[in-house]
XYZ file of C-alpha atoms in Angstrom:
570
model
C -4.845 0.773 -5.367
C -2.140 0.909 -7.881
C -2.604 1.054 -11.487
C -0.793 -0.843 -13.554
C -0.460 0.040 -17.856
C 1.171 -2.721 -19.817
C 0.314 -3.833 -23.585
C -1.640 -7.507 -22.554
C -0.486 -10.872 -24.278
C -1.719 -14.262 -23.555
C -4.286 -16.779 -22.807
C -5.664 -17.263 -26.294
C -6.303 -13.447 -26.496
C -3.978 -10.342 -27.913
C -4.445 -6.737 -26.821
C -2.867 -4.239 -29.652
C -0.680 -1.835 -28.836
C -2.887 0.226 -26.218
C -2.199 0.525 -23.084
C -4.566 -1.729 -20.124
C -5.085 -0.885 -16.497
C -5.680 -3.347 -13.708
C -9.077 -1.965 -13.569
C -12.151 -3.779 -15.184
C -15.369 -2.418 -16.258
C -18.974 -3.583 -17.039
C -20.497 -4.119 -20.525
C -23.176 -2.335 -18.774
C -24.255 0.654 -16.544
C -26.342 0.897 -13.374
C -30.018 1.697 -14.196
C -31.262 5.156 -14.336
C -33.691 4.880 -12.003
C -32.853 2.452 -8.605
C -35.953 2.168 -6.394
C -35.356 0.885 -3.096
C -36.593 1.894 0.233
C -35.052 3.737 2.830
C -35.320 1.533 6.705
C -35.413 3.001 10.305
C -35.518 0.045 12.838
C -37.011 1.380 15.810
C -35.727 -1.406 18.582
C -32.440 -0.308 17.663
C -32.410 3.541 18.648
C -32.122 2.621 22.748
C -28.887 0.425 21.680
C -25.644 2.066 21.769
C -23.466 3.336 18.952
C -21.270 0.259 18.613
C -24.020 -2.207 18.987
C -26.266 -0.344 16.625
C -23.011 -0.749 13.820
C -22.392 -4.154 14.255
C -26.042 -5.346 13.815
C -26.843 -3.541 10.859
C -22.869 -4.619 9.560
C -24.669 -8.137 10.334
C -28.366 -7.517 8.752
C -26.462 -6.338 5.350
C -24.587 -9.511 5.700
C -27.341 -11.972 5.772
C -29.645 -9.504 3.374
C -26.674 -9.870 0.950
C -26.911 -13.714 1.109
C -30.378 -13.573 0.242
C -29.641 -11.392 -3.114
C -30.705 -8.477 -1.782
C -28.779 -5.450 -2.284
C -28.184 -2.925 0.190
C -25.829 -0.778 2.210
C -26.214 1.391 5.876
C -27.881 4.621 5.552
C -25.945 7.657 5.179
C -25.404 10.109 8.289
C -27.535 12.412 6.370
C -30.734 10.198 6.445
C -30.440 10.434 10.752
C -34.017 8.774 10.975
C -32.800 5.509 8.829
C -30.551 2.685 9.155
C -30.812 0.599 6.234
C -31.001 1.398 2.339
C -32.337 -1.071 -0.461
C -31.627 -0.719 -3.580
C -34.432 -2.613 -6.284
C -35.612 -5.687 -3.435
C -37.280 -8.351 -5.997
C -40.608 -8.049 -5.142
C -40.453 -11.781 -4.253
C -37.799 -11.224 -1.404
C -39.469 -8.743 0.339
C -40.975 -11.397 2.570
C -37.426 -12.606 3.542
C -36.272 -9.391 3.991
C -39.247 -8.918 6.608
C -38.342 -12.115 8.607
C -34.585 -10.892 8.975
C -35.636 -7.372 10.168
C -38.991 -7.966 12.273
C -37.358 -8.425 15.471
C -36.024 -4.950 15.104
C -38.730 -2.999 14.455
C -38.816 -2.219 10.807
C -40.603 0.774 9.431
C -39.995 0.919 5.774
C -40.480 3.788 2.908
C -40.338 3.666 -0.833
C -38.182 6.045 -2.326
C -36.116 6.744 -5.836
C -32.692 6.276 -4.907
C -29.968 9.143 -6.784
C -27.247 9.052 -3.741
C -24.202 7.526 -6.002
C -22.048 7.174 -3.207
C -24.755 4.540 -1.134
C -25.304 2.807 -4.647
C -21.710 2.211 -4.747
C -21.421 1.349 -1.037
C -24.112 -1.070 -1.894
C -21.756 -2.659 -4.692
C -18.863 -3.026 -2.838
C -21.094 -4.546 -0.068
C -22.166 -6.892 -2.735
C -18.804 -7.794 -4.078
C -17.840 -8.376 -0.475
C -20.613 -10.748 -0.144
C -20.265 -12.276 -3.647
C -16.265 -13.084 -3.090
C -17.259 -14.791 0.645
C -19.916 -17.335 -1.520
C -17.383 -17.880 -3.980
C -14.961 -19.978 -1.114
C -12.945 -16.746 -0.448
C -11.954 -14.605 2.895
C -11.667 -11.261 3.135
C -8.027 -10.593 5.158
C -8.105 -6.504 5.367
C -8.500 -5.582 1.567
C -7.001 -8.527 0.298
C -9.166 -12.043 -0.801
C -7.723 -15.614 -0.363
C -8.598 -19.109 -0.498
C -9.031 -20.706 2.977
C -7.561 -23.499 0.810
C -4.612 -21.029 0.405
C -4.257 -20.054 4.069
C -4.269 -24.024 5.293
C -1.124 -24.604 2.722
C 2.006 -25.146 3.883
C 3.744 -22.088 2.286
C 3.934 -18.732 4.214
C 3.504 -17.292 0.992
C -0.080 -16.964 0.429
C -1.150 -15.948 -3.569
C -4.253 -13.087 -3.026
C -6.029 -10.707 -4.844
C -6.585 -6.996 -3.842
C -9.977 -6.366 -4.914
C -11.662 -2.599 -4.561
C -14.936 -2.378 -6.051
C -16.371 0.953 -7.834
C -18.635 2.850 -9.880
C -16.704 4.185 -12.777
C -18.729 6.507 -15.011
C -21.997 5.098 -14.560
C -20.784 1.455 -14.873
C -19.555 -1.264 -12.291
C -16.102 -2.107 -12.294
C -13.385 -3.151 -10.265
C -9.609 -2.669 -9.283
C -8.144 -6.168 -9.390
C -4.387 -6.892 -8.679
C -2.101 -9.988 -7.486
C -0.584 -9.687 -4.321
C 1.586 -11.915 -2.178
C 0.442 -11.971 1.553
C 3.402 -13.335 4.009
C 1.590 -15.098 6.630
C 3.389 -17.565 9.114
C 2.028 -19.797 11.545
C 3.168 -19.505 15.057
C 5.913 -21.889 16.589
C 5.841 -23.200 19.758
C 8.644 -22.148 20.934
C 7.655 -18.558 20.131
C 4.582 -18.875 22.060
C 6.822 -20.032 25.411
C 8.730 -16.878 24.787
C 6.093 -14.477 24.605
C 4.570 -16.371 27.960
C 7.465 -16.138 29.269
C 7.623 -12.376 28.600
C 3.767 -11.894 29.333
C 3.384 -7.858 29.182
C 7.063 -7.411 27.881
C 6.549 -9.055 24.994
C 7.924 -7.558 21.619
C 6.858 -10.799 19.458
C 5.072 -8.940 16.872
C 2.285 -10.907 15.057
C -0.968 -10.234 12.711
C -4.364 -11.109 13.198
C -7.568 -11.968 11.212
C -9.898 -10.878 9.941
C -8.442 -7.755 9.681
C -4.641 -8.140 9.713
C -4.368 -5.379 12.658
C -0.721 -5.820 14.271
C -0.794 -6.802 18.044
C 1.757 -8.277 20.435
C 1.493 -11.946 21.601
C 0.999 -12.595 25.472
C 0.934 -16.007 25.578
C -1.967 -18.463 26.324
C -5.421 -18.528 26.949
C -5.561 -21.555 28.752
C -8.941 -22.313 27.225
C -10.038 -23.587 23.590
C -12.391 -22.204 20.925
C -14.875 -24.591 22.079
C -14.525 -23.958 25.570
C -15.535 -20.329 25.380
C -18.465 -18.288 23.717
C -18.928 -14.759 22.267
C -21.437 -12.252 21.842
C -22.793 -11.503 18.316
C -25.868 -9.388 17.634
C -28.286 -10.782 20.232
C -26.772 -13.847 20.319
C -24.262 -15.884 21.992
C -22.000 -18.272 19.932
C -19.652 -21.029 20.873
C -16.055 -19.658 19.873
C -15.477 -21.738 16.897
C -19.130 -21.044 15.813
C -18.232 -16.772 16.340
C -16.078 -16.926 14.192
C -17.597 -18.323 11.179
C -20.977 -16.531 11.934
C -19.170 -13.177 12.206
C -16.550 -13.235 10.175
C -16.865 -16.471 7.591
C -13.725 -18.124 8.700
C -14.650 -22.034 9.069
C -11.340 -23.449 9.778
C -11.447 -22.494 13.447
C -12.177 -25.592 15.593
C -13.483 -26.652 18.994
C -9.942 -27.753 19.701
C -8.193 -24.462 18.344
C -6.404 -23.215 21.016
C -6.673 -19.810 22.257
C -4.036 -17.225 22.307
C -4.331 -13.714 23.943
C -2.768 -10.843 21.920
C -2.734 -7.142 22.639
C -4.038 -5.390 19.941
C -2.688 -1.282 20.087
C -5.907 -0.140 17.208
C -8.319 -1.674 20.014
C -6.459 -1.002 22.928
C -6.448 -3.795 24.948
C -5.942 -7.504 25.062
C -8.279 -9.704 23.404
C -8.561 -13.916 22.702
C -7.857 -15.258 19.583
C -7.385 -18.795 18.231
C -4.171 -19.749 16.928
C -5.190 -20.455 13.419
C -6.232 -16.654 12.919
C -2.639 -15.666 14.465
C 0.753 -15.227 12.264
C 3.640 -13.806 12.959
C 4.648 -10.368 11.712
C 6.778 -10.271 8.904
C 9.682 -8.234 8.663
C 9.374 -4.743 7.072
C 11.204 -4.719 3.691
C 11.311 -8.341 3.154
C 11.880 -9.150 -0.367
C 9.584 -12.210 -1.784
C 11.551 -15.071 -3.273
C 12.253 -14.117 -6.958
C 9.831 -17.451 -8.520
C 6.803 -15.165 -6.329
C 7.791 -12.209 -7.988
C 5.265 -11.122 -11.108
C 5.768 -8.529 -13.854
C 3.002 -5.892 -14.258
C 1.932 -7.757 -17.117
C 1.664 -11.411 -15.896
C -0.106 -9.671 -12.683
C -2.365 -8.030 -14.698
C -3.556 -11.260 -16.605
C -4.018 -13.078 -13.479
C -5.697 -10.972 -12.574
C -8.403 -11.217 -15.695
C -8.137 -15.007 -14.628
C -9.198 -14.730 -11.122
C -12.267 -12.558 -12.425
C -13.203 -15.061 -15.203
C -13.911 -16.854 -11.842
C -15.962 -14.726 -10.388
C -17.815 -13.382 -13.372
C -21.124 -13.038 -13.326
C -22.104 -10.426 -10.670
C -25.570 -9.668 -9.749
C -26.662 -6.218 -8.820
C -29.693 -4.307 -8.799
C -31.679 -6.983 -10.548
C -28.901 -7.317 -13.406
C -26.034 -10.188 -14.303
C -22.892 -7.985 -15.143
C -19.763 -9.026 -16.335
C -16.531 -7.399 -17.148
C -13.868 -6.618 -19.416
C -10.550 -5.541 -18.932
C -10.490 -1.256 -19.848
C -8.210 0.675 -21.588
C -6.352 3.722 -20.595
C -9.113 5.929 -23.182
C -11.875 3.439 -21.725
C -11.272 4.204 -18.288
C -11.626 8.356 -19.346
C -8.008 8.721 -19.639
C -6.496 10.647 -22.483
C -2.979 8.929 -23.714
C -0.302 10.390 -25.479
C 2.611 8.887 -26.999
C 5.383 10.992 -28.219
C 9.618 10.126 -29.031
C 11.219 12.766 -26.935
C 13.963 15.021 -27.763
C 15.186 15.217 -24.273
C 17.560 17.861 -24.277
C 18.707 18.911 -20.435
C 20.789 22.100 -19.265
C 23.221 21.772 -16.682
C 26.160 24.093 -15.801
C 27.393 27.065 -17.668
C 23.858 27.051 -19.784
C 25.028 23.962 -21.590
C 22.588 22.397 -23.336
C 23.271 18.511 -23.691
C 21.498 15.108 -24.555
C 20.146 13.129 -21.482
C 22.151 10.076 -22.375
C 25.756 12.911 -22.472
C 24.520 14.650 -19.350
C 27.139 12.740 -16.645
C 29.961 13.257 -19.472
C 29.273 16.557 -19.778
C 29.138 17.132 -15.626
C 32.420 16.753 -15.099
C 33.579 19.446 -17.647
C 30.314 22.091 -16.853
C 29.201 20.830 -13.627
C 25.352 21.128 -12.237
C 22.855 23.566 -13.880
C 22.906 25.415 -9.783
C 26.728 25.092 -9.324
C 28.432 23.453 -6.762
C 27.660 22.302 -3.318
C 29.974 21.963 -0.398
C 28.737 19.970 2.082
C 30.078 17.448 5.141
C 28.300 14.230 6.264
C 27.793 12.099 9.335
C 27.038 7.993 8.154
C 25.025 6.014 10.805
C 25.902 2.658 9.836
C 24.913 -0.986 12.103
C 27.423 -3.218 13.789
C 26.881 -5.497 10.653
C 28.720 -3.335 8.423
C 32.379 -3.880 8.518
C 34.104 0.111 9.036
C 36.975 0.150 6.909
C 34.594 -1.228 3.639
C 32.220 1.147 4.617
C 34.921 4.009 4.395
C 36.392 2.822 1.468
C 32.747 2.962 -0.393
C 32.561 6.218 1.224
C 36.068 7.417 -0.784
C 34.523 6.292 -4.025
C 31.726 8.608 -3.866
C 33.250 11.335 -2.523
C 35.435 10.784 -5.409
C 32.636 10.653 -7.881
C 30.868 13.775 -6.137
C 33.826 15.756 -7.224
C 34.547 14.378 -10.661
C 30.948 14.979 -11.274
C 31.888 18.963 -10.268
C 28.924 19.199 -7.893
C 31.261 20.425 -5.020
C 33.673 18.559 -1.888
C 32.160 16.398 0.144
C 33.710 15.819 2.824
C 33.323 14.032 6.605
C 32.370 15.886 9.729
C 34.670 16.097 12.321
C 33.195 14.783 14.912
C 33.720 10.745 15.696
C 35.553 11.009 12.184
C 31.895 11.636 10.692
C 30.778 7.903 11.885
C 28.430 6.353 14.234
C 27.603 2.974 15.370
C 24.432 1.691 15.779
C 25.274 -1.247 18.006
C 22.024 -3.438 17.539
C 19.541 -3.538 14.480
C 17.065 -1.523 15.939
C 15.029 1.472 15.635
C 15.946 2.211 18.963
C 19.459 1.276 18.526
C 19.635 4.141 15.387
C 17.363 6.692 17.449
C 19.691 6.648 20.333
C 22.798 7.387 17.908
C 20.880 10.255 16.623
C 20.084 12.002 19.378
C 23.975 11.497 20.545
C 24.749 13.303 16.571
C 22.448 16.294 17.666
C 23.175 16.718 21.231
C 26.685 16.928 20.366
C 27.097 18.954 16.772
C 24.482 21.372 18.060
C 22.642 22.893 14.696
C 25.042 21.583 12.397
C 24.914 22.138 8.530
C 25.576 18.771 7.552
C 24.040 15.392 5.536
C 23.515 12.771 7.705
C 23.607 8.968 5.414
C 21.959 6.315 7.481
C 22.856 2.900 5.972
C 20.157 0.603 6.392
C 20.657 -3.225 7.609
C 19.035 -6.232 6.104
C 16.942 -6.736 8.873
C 13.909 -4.305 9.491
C 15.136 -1.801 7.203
C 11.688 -0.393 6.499
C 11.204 0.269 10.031
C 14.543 1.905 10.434
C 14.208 3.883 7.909
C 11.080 5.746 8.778
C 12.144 5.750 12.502
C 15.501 7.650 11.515
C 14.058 10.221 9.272
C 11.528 11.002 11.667
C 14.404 11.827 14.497
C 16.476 13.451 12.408
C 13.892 15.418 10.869
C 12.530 16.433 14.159
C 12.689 19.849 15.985
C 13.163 20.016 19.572
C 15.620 21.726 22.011
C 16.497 24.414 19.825
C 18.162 21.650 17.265
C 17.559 21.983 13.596
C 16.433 19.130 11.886
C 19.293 17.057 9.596
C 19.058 16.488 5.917
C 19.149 12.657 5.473
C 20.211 10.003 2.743
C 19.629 6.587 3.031
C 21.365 3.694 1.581
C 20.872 -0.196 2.403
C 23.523 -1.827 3.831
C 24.052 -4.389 0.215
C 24.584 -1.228 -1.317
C 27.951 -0.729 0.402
C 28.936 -3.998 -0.869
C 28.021 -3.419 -4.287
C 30.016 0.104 -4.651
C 33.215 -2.569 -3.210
C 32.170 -5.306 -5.590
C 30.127 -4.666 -8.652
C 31.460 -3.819 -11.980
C 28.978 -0.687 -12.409
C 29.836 0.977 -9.074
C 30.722 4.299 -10.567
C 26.483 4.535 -11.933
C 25.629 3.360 -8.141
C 28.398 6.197 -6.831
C 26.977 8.522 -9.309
C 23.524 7.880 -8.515
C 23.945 8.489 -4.598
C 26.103 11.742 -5.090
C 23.101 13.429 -6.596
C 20.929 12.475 -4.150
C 23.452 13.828 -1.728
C 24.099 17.005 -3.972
C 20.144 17.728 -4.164
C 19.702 16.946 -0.493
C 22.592 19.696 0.865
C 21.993 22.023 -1.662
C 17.997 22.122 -0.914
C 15.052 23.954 -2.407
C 15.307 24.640 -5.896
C 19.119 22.517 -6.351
C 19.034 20.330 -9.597
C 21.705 18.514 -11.191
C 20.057 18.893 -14.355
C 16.813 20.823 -15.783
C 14.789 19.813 -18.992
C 15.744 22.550 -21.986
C 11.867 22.710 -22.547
C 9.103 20.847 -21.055
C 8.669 17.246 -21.663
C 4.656 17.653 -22.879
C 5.663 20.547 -25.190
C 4.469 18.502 -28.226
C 1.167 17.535 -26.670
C -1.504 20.284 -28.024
C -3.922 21.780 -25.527
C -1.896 21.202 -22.784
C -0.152 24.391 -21.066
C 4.213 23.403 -21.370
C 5.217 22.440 -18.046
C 1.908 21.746 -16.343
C 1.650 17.748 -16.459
C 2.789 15.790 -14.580
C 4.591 12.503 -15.434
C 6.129 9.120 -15.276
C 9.709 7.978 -16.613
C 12.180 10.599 -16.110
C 12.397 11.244 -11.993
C 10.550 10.798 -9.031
C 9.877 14.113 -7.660
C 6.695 14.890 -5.835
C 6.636 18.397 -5.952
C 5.775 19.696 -9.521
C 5.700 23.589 -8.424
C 9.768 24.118 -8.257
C 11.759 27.103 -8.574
C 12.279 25.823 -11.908
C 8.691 25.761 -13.314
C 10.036 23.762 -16.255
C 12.179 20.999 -14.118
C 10.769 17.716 -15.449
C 8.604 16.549 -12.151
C 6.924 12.747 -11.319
C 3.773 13.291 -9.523
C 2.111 10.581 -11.421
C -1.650 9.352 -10.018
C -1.019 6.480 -13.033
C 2.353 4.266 -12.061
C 3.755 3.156 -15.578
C 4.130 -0.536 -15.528
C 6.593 -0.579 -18.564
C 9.033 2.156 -17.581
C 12.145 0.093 -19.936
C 10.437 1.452 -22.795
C 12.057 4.712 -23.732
C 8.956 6.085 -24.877
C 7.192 8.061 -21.957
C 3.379 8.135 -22.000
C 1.229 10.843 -20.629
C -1.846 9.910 -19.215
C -4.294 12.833 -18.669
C -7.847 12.534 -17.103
C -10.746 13.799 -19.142
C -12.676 16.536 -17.825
């Protein structure tokens, strides 16, 4: 769950100048003392494993729509299967009808465990969030009102409920879910394919990928499913078990393989979308800043407000970075950096300076390979090539320089992750162990996917090859260092990737002159971690003092050229 920090302004209300998260809190704690009663269901024990989980999954469900709170019992309490936490005397009669035909042997008991009282309130929030119209699509909530529009952009909210120092509270943030109904025409194909097909799609109700097969031949209503000890009509399973009512008699049936279950299962069309592609950027009116995500966020939840739990109405309040236990500096730097010869320069001087004193470890040599798609016209992609060589030497960090083999480029004849893998094993097979940087430029299409396919190859050991140092680039990046005015910053920016990358462990272009939390008392120089400056996720470097970004708090409002160290108490 991501936290987002932003100064909050809007909607009738102003936040000063302290920083928010996306996480909101209750005006008041959990009791001191839960009772509750710990459940062992004796018709159960001669069921097996699976069956056992999904009807107590379904006797919390239906407890929970009665107002009573509860949650499975822990491993550790072998004899039990339910736990619940302060039953209304006046429900205990209801919660006797919905257990008896199991068995139900129940003992009072003072309840301490925080982790089931917290399992019980995100079984509760679960619960509360399904009454309120919503439906739970992995960790995300939406509208069945939303999923029936005609958009394939669906709004949502990521909700992940807590117990944060003693109190209720919740992570809340905006999301955009990309879900697209299934053509026709896609449907032939993937019939036509049957068990070769690579039509990718998602399915609810927990958005696990699968690959679509084709038809069922059969409708919702024509069908029935096993749920708990009963049997329900397939329209009727799937509201019963899962609280999605838009499935119909007439919904047709479509059979998908699903790889997390391992086989191929029915499902109606309405609960099947097609995958979108990895990396595909939402349409800039869907796009939210931190800020406007955060405060519809506090709208969604004046929606939702009031939350019962263990016999109390809570409500909640949008918490600050010292609310939420978090300690928060805010300093004006003096960011002074060393680089080569033991200069000592201002940040903002630092590339000015590099091409007089060079990088604070010296220069790096180093040749390259570029793995580039078919999409990519050659002689632009060598030209943008030229200009950061170029810059790579004005900068002083050393000659780059092509490999000799192929003239230092590969094709990668289709947009594939195959297409890429196939290239790189041809790169290793033939330059045996080389010493070299291998730039992958990424296409538009299924970038993500190539990009995490590549790095694994060319990271990977086998036949007595080393693994290759990689850089990746998308492929609208090559246009920009042809086309855009500020190519040099974009040529600049990739050489020092490329410098740190060939140079390895302990390489930097430039290291703080002291540590960034110097000024912050109590706290040992050099031990924080932090958000603004850099990225890096290793914070115990060669250079103890290298500024380092291992931040567990993402700063919403990095523009601001004031950096803010958030530090947990305790």
């Amino acid at each position: 769950m991501k936290l987002h920090t932003q100064p909050i302004r809007g909607y009738g209300k102003r936040y000063d100048s302290r920083k928010f998260l996306n996480l909101f809190t209750a005006s008041e704690r959990i009791p001191d003392k839960v009772e509750g009663y710990y459940v062992s269901l004796e018709r159960l024990l001669d069921k097996k494993k699976e069956d056992r989980y999904t009807i107590i999954q379904k006797l919390v469900s239906d407890l929970n729509s009665k107002g009573i709170d509860c949650a499975a019992a822990p491993e550790s309490l072998e004899k039990y299967s339910l736990v619940l936490l302060n039953p209304p005397p006046e429900k205990i009669g209801i919660v006797s009808r919905i257990l008896e035909k199991y068995g139900p042997d129940m003992e009072i008991t003072t309840i301490s465990d925080i982790k089931v009282i917290e399992k019980a309130w995100k079984n509760r929030v679960r619960s509360h969030l399904i009454a309120r119209g919503y439906l739970r699509i992995g960790n995300h909530y939406i509208t069945k009102r939303e999923i029936k529009s005609t958009s394939k952009y669906k709004k949502a909210f990521r909700v992940q409920a807590l117990i944060h120092y003693g109190r209720p509270a919740l992570y809340i943030d905006l999301r955009t879910k990309i879900m697209e109904p299934l053509s026709d025409n896609l449907i032939n194909l993937a019939e036509e394919d049957w068990d070769d097909s690579e039509i990718r799609v998602r399915v609810l109700p927990n958005w696990y990928e699968g690959f679509l097969v084709g038809r069922e031949g059969r409708r919702a209503g024509d069908v029935s499913f096993p749920f708990g000890d009963k049997e329900y009509r397939g329209d009727e399973y799937w509201k019963v078990k899962h609280g999605i009512d838009f499935v119909t008699p007439e919904d047709e049936l479509l059979r998908v393989h699903v790889p997390v279950y391992g086989k191929t299962m029915s499902y109606p069309r309405s609960c099947v979308f097609l995958e979108f592609k990895s990396g595909t950027s939402l349409p800039e009116d869907i796009r939210k800043e931190p800020a406007q995500r955060v405060q519809e966020s506090e709208e969604f939840l004046k929606q939702i407000q009031l939350i019962n739990f263990l016999g109390l109405q809570y409500s909640f309040s949008i918490t600050s970075a010292s609310e939420a236990g978090f300690v928060e500096y805010s300093f004006t730097p003096k960011v002074n950096v060393m680089i080569g010869n033991g200069k000592e320069v201002t940040v903002n001087n630092a590339s000015r300076e590099l091409k007089n004193h060079g990088p604070f470890s010296g220069p790096v040599n180093g040749k390259y390979v570029v793995i580039y798609p078919d999409t990519v016209d050659l002689g632009d992609l060598m030209k943008a090539m030229s200009r950061i060589e170029k810059v790579y030497s004005e900068l002083k960090l050393g000659d780059l320089k092509t490999a000799d083999l192929n003239n230092g480029y590969f094709c990668a004849e289709e947009c594939s992750d195959r297409a890429y893998v196939e290239v790189i094993n041809e790169i290793k097979m033939q330059l045996r162990n080389p010493d070299i940087l291998a730039l992958v430029v990424l296409p538009e299409e299924h970038p993500t996917e190539i990009y995490y396919k590549s790095r694994k190859k060319l990271f990977e050991s086998y036949l007595d090859l080393k693994p290759i140092k990689a850089q990746c680039l998308r492929s609208e990046t090559v246009n920009k260092i042809l086309n855009d005015e500020n190519f040099y910053y974009i040529c600049a920016n990739i050489a020092s990737q490329c410098y740190v990358k060939l140079g390895g462990s302990g390489s930097a272009v430039w290291i703080l002159s002291e540590p960034a939390d110097s000024p912050i008392r109590g706290v040992e120089a050099g031990s924080s971690c932090y958000a603004y400056y850099d990225v890096s996720r290793r914070p115990r470097k060669k250079h103890r003092h290298q500024l380092t970004a291992r931040s567990r708090i993402p700063m919403a409002d990095l523009s601001q050229q004031v950096p803010n160290l958030l530090v947990e108490r305790g």
